[in-house]
mmCIF file as gemmi writes it, N, C-alpha and C atoms, coordinates in Angstrom:
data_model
loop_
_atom_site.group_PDB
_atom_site.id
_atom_site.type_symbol
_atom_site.label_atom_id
_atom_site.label_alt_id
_atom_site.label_comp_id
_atom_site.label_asym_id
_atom_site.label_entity_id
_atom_site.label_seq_id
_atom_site.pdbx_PDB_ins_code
_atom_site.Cartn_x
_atom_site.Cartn_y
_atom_site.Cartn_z
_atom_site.occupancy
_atom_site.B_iso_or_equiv
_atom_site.pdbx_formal_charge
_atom_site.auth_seq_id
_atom_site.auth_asym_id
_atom_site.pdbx_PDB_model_num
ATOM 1 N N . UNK Axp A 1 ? 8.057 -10.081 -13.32 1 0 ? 1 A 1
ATOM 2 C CA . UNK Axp A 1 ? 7.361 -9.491 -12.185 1 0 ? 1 A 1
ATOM 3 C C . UNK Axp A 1 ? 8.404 -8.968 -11.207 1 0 ? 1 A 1
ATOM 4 N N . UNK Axp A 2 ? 7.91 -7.664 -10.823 1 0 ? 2 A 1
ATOM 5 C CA . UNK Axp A 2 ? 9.128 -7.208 -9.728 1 0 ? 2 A 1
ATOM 6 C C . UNK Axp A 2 ? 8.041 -6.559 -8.439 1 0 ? 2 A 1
ATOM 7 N N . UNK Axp A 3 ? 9.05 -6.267 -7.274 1 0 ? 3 A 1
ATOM 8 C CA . UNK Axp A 3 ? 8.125 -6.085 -6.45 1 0 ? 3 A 1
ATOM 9 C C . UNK Axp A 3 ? 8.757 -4.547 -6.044 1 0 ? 3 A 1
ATOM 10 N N . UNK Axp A 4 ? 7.376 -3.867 -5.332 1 0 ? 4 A 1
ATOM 11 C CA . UNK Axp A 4 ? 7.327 -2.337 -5.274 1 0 ? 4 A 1
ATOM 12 C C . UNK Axp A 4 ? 6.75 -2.169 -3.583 1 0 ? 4 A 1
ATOM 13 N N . UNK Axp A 5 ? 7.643 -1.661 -2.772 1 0 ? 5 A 1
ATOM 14 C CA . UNK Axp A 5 ? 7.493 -1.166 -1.691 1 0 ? 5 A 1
ATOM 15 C C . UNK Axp A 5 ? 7.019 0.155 -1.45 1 0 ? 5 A 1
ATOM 16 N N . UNK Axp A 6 ? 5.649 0.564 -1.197 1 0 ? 6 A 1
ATOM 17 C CA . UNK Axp A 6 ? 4.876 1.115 -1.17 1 0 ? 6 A 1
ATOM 18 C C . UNK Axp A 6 ? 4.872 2.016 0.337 1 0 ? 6 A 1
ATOM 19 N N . UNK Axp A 7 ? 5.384 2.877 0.861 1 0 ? 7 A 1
ATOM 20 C CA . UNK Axp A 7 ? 5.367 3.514 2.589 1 0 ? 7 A 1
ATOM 21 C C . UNK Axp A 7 ? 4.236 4.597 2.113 1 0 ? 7 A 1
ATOM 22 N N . UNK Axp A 8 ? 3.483 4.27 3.505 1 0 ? 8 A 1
ATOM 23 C CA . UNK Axp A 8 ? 2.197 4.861 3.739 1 0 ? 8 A 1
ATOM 24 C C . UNK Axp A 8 ? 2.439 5.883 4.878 1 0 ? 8 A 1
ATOM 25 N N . UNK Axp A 9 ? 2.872 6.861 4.938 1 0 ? 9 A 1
ATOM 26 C CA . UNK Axp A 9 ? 3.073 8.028 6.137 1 0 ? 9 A 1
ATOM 27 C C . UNK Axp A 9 ? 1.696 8.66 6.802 1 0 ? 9 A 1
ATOM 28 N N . UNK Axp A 10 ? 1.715 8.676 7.67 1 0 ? 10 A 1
ATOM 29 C CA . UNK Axp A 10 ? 0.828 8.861 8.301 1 0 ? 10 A 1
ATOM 30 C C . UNK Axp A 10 ? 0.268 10.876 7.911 1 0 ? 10 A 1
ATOM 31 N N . UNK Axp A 11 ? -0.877 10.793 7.267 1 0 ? 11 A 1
ATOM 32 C CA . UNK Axp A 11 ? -1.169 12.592 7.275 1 0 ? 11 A 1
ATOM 33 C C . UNK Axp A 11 ? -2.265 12.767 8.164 1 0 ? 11 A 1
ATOM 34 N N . UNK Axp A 12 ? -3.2 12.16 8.429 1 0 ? 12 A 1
ATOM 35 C CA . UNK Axp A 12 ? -4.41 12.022 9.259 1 0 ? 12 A 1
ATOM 36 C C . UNK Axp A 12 ? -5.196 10.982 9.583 1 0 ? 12 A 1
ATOM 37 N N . UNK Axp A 13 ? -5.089 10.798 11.028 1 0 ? 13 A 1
ATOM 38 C CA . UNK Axp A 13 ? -4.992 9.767 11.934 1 0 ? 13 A 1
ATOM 39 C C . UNK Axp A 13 ? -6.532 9.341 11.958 1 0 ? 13 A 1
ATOM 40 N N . UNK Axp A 14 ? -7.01 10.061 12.322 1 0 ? 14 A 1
ATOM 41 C CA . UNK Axp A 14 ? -8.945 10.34 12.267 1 0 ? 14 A 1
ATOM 42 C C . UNK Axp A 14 ? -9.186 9.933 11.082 1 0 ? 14 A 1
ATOM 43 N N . UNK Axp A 15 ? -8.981 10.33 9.923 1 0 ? 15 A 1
ATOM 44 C CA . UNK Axp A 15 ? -9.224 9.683 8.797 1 0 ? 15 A 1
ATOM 45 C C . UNK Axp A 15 ? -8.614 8.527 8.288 1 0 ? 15 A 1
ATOM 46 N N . UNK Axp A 16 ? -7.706 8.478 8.46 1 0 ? 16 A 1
ATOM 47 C CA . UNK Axp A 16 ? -7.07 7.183 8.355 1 0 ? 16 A 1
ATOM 48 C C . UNK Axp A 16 ? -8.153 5.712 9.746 1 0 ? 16 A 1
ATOM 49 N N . UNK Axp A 17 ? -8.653 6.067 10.199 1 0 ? 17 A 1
ATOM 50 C CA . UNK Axp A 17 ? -9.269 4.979 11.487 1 0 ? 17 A 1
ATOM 51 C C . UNK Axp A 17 ? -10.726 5.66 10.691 1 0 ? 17 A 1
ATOM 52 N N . UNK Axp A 18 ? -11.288 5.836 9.825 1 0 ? 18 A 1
ATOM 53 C CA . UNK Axp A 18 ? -12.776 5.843 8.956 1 0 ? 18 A 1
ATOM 54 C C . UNK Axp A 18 ? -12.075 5.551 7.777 1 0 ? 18 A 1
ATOM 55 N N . UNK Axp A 19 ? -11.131 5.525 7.03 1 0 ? 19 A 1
ATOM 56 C CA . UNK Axp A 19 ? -11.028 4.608 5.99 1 0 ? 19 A 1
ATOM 57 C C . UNK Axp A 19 ? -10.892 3.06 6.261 1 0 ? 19 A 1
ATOM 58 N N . UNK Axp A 20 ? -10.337 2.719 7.331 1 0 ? 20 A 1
ATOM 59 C CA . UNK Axp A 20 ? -9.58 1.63 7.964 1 0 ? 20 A 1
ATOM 60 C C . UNK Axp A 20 ? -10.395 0.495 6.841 1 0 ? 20 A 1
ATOM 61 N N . UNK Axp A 21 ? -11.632 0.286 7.268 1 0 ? 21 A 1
ATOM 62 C CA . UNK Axp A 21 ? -12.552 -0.826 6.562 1 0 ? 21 A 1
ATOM 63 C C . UNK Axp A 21 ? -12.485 -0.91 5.054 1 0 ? 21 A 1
ATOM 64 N N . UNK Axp A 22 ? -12.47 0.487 4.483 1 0 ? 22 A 1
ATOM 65 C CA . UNK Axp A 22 ? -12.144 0.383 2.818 1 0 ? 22 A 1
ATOM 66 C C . UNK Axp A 22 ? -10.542 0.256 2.446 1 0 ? 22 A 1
ATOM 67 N N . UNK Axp A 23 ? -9.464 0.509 3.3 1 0 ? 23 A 1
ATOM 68 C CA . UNK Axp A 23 ? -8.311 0.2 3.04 1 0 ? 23 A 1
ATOM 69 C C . UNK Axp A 23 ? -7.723 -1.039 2.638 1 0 ? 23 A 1
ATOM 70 N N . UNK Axp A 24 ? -8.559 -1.879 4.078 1 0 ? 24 A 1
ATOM 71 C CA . UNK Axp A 24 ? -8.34 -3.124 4.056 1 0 ? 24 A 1
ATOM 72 C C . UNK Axp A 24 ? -8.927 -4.329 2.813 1 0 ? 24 A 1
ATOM 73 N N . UNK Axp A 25 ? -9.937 -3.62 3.002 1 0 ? 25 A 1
ATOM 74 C CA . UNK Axp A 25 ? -10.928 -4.177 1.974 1 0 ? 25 A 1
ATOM 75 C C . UNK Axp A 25 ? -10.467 -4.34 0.288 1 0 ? 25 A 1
ATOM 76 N N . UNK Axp A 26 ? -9.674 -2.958 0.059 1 0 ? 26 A 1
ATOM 77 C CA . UNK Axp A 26 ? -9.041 -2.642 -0.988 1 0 ? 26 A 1
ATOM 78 C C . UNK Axp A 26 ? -7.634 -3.856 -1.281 1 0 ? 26 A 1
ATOM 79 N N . UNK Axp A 27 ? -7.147 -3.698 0.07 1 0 ? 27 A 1
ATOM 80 C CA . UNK Axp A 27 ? -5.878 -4.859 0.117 1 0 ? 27 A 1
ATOM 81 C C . UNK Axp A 27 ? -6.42 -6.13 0.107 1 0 ? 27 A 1
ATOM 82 N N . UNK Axp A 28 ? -7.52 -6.28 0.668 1 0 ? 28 A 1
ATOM 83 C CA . UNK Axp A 28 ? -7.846 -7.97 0.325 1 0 ? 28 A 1
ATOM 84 C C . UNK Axp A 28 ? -8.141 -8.675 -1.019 1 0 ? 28 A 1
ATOM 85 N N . UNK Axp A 29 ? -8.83 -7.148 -1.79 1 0 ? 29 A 1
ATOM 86 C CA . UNK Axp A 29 ? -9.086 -7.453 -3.228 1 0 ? 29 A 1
ATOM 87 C C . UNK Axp A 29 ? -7.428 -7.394 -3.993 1 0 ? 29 A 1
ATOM 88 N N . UNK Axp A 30 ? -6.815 -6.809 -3.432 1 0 ? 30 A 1
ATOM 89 C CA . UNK Axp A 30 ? -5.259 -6.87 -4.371 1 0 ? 30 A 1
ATOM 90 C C . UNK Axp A 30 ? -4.325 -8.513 -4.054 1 0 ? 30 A 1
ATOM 91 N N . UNK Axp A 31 ? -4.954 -8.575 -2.67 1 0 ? 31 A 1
ATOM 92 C CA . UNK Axp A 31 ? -4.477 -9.672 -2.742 1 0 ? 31 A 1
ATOM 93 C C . UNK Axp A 31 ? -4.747 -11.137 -3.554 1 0 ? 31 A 1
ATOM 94 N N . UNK Axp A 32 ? -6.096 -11.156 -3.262 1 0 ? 32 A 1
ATOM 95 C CA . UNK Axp A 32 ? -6.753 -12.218 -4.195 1 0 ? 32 A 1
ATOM 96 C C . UNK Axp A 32 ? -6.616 -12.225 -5.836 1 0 ? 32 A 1
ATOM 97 N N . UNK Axp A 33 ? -5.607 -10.619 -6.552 1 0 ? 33 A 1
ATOM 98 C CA . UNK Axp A 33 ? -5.868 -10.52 -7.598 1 0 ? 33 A 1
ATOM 99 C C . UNK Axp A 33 ? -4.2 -11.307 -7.855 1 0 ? 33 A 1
ATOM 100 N N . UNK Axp A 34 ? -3.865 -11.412 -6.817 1 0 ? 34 A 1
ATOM 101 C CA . UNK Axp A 34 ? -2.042 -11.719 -6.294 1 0 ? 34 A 1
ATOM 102 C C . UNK Axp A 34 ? -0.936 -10.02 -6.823 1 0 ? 34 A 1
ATOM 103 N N . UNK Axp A 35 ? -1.584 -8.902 -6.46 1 0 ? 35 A 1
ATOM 104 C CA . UNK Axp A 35 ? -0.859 -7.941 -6.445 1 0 ? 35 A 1
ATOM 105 C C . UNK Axp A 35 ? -0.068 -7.648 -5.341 1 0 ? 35 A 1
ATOM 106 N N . UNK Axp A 36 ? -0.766 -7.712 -4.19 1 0 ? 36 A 1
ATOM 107 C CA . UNK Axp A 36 ? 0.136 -7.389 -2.803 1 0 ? 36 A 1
ATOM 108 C C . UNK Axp A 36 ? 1.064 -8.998 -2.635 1 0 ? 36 A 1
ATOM 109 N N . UNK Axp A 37 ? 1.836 -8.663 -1.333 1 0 ? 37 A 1
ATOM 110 C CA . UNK Axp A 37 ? 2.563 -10.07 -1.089 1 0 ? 37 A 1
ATOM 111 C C . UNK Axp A 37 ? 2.853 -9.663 0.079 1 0 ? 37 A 1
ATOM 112 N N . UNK Axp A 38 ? 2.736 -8.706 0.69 1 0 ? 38 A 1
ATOM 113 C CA . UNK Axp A 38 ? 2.707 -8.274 2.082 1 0 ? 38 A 1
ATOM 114 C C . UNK Axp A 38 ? 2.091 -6.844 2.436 1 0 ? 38 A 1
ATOM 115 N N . UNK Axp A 39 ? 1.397 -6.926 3.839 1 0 ? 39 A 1
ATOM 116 C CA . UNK Axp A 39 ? 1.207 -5.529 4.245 1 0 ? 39 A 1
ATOM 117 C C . UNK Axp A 39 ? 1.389 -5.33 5.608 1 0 ? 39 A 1
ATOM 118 N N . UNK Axp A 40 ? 0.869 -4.383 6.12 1 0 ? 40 A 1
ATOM 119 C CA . UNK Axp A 40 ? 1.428 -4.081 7.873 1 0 ? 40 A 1
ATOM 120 C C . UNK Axp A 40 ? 1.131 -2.661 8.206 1 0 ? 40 A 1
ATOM 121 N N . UNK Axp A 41 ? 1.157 -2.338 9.378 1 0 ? 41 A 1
ATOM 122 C CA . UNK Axp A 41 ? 1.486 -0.674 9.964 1 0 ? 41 A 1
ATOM 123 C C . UNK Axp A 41 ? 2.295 -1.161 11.312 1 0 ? 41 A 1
ATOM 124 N N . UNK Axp A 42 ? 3.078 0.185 10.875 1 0 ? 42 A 1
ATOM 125 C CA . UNK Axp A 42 ? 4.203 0.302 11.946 1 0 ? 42 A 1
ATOM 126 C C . UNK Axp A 42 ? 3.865 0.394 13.451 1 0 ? 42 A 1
ATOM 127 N N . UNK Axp A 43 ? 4.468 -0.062 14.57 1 0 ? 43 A 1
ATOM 128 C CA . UNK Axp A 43 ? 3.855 0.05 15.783 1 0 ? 43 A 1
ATOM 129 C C . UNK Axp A 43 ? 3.991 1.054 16.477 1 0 ? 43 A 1
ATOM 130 N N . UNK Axp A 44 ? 4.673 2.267 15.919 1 0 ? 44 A 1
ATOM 131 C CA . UNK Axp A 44 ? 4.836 3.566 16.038 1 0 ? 44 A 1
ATOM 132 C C . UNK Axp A 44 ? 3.515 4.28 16.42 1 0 ? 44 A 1
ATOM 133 N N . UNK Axp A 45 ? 2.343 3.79 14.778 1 0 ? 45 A 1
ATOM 134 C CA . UNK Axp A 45 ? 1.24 4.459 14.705 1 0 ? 45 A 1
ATOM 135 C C . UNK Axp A 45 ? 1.679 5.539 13.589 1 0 ? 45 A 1
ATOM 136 N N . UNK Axp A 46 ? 3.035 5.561 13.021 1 0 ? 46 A 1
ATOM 137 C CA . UNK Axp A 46 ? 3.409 6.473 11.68 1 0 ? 46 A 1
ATOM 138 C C . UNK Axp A 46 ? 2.953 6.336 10.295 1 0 ? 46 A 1
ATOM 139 N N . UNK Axp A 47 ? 2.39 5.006 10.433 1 0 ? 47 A 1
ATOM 140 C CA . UNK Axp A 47 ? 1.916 4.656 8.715 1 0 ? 47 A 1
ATOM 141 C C . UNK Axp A 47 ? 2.11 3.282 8.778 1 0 ? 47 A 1
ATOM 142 N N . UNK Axp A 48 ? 2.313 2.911 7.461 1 0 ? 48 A 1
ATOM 143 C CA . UNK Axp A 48 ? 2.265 1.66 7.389 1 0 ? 48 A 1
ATOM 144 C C . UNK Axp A 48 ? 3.333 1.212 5.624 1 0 ? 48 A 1
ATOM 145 N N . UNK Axp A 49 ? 2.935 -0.151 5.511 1 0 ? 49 A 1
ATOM 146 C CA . UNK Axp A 49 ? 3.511 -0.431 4.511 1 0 ? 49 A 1
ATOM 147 C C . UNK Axp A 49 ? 3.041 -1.582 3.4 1 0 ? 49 A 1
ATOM 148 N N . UNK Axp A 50 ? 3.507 -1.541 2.391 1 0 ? 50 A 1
ATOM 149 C CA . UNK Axp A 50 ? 2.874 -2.556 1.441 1 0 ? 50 A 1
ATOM 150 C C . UNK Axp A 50 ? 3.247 -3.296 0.573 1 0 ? 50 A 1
ATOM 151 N N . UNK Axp A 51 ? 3.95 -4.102 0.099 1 0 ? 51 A 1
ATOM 152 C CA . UNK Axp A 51 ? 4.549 -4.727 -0.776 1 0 ? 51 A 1
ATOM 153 C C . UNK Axp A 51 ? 3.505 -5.514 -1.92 1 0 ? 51 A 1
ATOM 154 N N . UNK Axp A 52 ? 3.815 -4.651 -3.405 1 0 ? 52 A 1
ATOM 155 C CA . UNK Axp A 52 ? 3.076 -5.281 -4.795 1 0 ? 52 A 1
ATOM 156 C C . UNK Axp A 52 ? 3.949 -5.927 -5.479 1 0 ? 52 A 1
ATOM 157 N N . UNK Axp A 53 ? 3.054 -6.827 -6.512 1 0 ? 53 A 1
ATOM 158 C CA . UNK Axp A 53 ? 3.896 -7.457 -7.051 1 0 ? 53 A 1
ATOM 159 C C . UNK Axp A 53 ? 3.762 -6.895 -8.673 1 0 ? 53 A 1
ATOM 160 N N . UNK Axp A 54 ? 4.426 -6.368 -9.137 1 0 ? 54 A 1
ATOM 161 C CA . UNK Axp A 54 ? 3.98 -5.3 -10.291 1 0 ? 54 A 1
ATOM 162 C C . UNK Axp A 54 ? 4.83 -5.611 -11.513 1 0 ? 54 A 1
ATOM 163 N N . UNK Axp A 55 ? 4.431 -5.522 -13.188 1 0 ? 55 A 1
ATOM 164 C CA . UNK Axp A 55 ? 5.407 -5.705 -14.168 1 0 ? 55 A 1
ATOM 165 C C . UNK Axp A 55 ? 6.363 -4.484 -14.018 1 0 ? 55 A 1
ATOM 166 N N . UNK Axp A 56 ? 6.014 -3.229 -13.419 1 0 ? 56 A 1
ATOM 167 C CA . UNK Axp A 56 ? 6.694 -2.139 -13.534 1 0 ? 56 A 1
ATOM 168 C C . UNK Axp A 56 ? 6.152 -0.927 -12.431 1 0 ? 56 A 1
ATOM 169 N N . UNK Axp A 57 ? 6.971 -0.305 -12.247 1 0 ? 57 A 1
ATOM 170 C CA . UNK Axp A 57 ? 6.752 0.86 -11.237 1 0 ? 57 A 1
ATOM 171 C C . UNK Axp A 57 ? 5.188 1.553 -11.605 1 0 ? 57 A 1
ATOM 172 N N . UNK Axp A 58 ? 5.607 1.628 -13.028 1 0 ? 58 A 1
ATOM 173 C CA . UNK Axp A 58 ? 3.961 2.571 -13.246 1 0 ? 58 A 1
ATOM 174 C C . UNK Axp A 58 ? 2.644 1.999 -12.907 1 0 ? 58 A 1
ATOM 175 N N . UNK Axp A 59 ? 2.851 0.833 -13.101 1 0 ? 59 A 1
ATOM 176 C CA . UNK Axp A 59 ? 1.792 -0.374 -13.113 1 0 ? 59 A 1
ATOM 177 C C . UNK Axp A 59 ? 1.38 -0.361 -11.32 1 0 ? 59 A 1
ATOM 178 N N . UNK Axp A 60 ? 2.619 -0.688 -9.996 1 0 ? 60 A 1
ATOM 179 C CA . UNK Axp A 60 ? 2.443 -0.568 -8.805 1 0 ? 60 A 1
ATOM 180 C C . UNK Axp A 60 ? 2.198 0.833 -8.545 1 0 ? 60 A 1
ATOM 181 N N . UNK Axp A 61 ? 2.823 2.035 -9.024 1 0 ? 61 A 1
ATOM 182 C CA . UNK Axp A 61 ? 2.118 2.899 -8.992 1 0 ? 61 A 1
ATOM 183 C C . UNK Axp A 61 ? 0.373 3.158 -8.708 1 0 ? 61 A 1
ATOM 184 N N . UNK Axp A 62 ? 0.187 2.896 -10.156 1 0 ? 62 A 1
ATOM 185 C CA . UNK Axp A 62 ? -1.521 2.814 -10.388 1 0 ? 62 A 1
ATOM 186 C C . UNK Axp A 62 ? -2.37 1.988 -9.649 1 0 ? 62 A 1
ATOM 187 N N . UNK Axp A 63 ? -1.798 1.031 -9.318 1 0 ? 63 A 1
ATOM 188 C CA . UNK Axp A 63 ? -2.493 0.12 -8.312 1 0 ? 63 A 1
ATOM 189 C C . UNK Axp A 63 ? -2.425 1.04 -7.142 1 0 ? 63 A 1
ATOM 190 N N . UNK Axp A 64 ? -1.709 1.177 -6.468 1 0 ? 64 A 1
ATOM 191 C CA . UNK Axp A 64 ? -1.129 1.418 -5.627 1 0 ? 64 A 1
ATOM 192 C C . UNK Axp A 64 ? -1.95 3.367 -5.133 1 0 ? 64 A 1
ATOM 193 N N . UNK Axp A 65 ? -2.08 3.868 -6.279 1 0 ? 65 A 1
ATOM 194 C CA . UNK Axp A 65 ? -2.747 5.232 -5.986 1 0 ? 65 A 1
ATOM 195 C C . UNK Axp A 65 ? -4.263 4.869 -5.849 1 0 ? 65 A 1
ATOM 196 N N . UNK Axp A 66 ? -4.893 3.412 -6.27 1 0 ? 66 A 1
ATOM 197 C CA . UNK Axp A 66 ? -6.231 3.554 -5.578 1 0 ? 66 A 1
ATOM 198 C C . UNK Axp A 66 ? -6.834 3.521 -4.575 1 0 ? 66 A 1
ATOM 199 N N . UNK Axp A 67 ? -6.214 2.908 -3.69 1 0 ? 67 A 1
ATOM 200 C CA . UNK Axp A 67 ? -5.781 2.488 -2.256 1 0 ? 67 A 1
ATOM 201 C C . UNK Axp A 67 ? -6.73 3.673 -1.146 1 0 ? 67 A 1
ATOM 202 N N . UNK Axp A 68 ? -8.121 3.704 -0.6 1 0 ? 68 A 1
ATOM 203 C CA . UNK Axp A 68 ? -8.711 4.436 -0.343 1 0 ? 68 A 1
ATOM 204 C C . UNK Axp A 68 ? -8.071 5.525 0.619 1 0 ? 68 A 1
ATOM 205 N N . UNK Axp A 69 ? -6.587 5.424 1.414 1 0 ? 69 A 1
ATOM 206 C CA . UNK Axp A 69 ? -6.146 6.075 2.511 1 0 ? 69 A 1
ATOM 207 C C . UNK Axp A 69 ? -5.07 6.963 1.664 1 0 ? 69 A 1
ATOM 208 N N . UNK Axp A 70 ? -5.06 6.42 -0.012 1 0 ? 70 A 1
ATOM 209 C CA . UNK Axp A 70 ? -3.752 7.549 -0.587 1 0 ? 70 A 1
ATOM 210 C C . UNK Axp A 70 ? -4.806 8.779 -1.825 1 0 ? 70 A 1
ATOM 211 N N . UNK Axp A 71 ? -5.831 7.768 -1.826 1 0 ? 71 A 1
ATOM 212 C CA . UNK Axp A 71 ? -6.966 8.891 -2.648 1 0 ? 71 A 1
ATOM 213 C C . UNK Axp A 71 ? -7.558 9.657 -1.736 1 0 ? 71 A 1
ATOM 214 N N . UNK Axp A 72 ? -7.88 9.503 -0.659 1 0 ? 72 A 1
ATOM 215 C CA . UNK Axp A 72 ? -8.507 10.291 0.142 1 0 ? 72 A 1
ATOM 216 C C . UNK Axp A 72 ? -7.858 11.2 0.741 1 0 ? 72 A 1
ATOM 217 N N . UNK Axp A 73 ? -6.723 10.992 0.762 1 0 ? 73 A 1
ATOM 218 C CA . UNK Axp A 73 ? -5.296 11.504 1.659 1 0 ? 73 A 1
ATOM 219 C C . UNK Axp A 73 ? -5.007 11.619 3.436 1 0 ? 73 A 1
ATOM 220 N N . UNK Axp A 74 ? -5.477 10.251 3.69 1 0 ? 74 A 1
ATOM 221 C CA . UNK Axp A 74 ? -5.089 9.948 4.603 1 0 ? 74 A 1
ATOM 222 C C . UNK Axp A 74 ? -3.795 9.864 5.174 1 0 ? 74 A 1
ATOM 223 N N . UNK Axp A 75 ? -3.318 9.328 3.804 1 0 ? 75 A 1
ATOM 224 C CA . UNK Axp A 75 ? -2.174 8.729 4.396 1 0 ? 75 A 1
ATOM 225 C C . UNK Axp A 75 ? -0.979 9.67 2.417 1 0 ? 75 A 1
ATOM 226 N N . UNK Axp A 76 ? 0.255 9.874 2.928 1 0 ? 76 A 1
ATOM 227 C CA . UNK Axp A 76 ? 1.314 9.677 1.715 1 0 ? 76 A 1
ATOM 228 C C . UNK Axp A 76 ? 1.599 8.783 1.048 1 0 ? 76 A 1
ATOM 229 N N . UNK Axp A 77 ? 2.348 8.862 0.252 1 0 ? 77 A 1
ATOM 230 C CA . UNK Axp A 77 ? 2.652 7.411 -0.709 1 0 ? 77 A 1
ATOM 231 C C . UNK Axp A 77 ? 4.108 7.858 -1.452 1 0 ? 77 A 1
ATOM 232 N N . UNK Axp A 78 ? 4.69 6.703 -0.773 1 0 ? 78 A 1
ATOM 233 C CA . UNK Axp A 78 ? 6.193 7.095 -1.629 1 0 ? 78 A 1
ATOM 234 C C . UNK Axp A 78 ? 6.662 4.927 -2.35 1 0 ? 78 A 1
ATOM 235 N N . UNK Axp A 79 ? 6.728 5.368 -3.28 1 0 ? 79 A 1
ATOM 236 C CA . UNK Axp A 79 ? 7.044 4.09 -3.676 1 0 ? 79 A 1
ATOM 237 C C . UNK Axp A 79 ? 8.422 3.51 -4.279 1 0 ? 79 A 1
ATOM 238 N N . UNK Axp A 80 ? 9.197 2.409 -4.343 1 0 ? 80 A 1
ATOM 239 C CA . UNK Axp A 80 ? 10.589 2.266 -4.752 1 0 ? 80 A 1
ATOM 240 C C . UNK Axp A 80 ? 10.425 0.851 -4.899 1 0 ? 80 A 1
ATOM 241 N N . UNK Axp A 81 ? 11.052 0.603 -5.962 1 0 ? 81 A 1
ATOM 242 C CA . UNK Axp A 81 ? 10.937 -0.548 -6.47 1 0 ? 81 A 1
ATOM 243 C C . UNK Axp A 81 ? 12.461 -1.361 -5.195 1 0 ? 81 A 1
ATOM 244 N N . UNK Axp A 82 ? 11.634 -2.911 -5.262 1 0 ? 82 A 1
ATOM 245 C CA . UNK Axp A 82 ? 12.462 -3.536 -4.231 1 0 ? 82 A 1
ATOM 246 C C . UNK Axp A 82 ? 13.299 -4.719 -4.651 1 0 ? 82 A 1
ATOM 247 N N . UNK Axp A 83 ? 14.473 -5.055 -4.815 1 0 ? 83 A 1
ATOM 248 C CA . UNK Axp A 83 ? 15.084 -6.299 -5.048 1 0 ? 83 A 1
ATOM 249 C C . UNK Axp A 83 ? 15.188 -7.26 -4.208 1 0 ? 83 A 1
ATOM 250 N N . UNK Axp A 84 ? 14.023 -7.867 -3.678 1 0 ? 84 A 1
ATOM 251 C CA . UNK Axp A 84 ? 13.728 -8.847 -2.63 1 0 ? 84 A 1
ATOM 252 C C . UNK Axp A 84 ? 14.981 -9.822 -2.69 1 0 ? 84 A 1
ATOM 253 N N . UNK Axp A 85 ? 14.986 -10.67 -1.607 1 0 ? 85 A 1
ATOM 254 C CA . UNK Axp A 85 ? 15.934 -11.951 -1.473 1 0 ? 85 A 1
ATOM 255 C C . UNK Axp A 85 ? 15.214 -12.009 -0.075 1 0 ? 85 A 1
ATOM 256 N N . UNK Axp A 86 ? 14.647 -13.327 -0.578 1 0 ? 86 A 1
ATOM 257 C CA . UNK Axp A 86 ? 13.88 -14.319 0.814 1 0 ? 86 A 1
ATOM 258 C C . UNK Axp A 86 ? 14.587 -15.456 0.833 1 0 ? 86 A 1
ATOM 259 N N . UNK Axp A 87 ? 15.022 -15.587 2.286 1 0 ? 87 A 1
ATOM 260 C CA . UNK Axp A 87 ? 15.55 -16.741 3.164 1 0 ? 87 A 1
ATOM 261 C C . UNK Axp A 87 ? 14.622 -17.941 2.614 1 0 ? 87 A 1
C-alpha cells in the first residue's frame, strides 16, 4: 500500500459550496472503505487536499476521479504519489 496526495485547485467556488455535501459525503465513504487517511482545504480558500491510501497511482487515480468536485469540475486534480514518514 502506498499513499497518493491528491491537490484539489480551486476552478469554481459557487460550485464547489453546492457540491460541498456530496464531496464530503464521498470522503466519508472512502474513508470507512480505509482509502483516504487524511483530508482538508487550505485557509487560503484555493482548494484543498487529500491523502489515499492506494496499491498504485492508477488505482488512487480512479478513486480519486470520482470525487463529486473533480467530476463535476469544480475543483482540478493533480495527483503524486507520496513517501510518507510520520513522527
Amino acid at each position: 500500500m502506498s499513499y497518493y496526495v491528491v491537490y484539489l485547485p480551486m476552478k469554481d467556488e459557487e460550485l464547489s459550496q453546492t457540491l460541498r455535501p456530496d464531496h464530503l459525503a464521498f470522503l466519508d465513504e472512502q474513508i470507512e472503505k480505509g482509502n483516504v487517511k487524511a483530508k482538508g482545504r487550505f485557509a487560503d480558500g484555493s482548494g484543498g487536499m487529500v491523502i489515499y491510501a492506494a496499491e498504485s497511482l492508477e488505482a488512487a487515480e480512479e478513486i480519486a476521479k470520482q470525487d463529486p468536485y473533480v467530476e463535476k469540475g469544480a475543483r482540478g486534480m493533480e495527483i503524486k504519489e507520496w513517501i510518507a514518514s510520520f513522527a
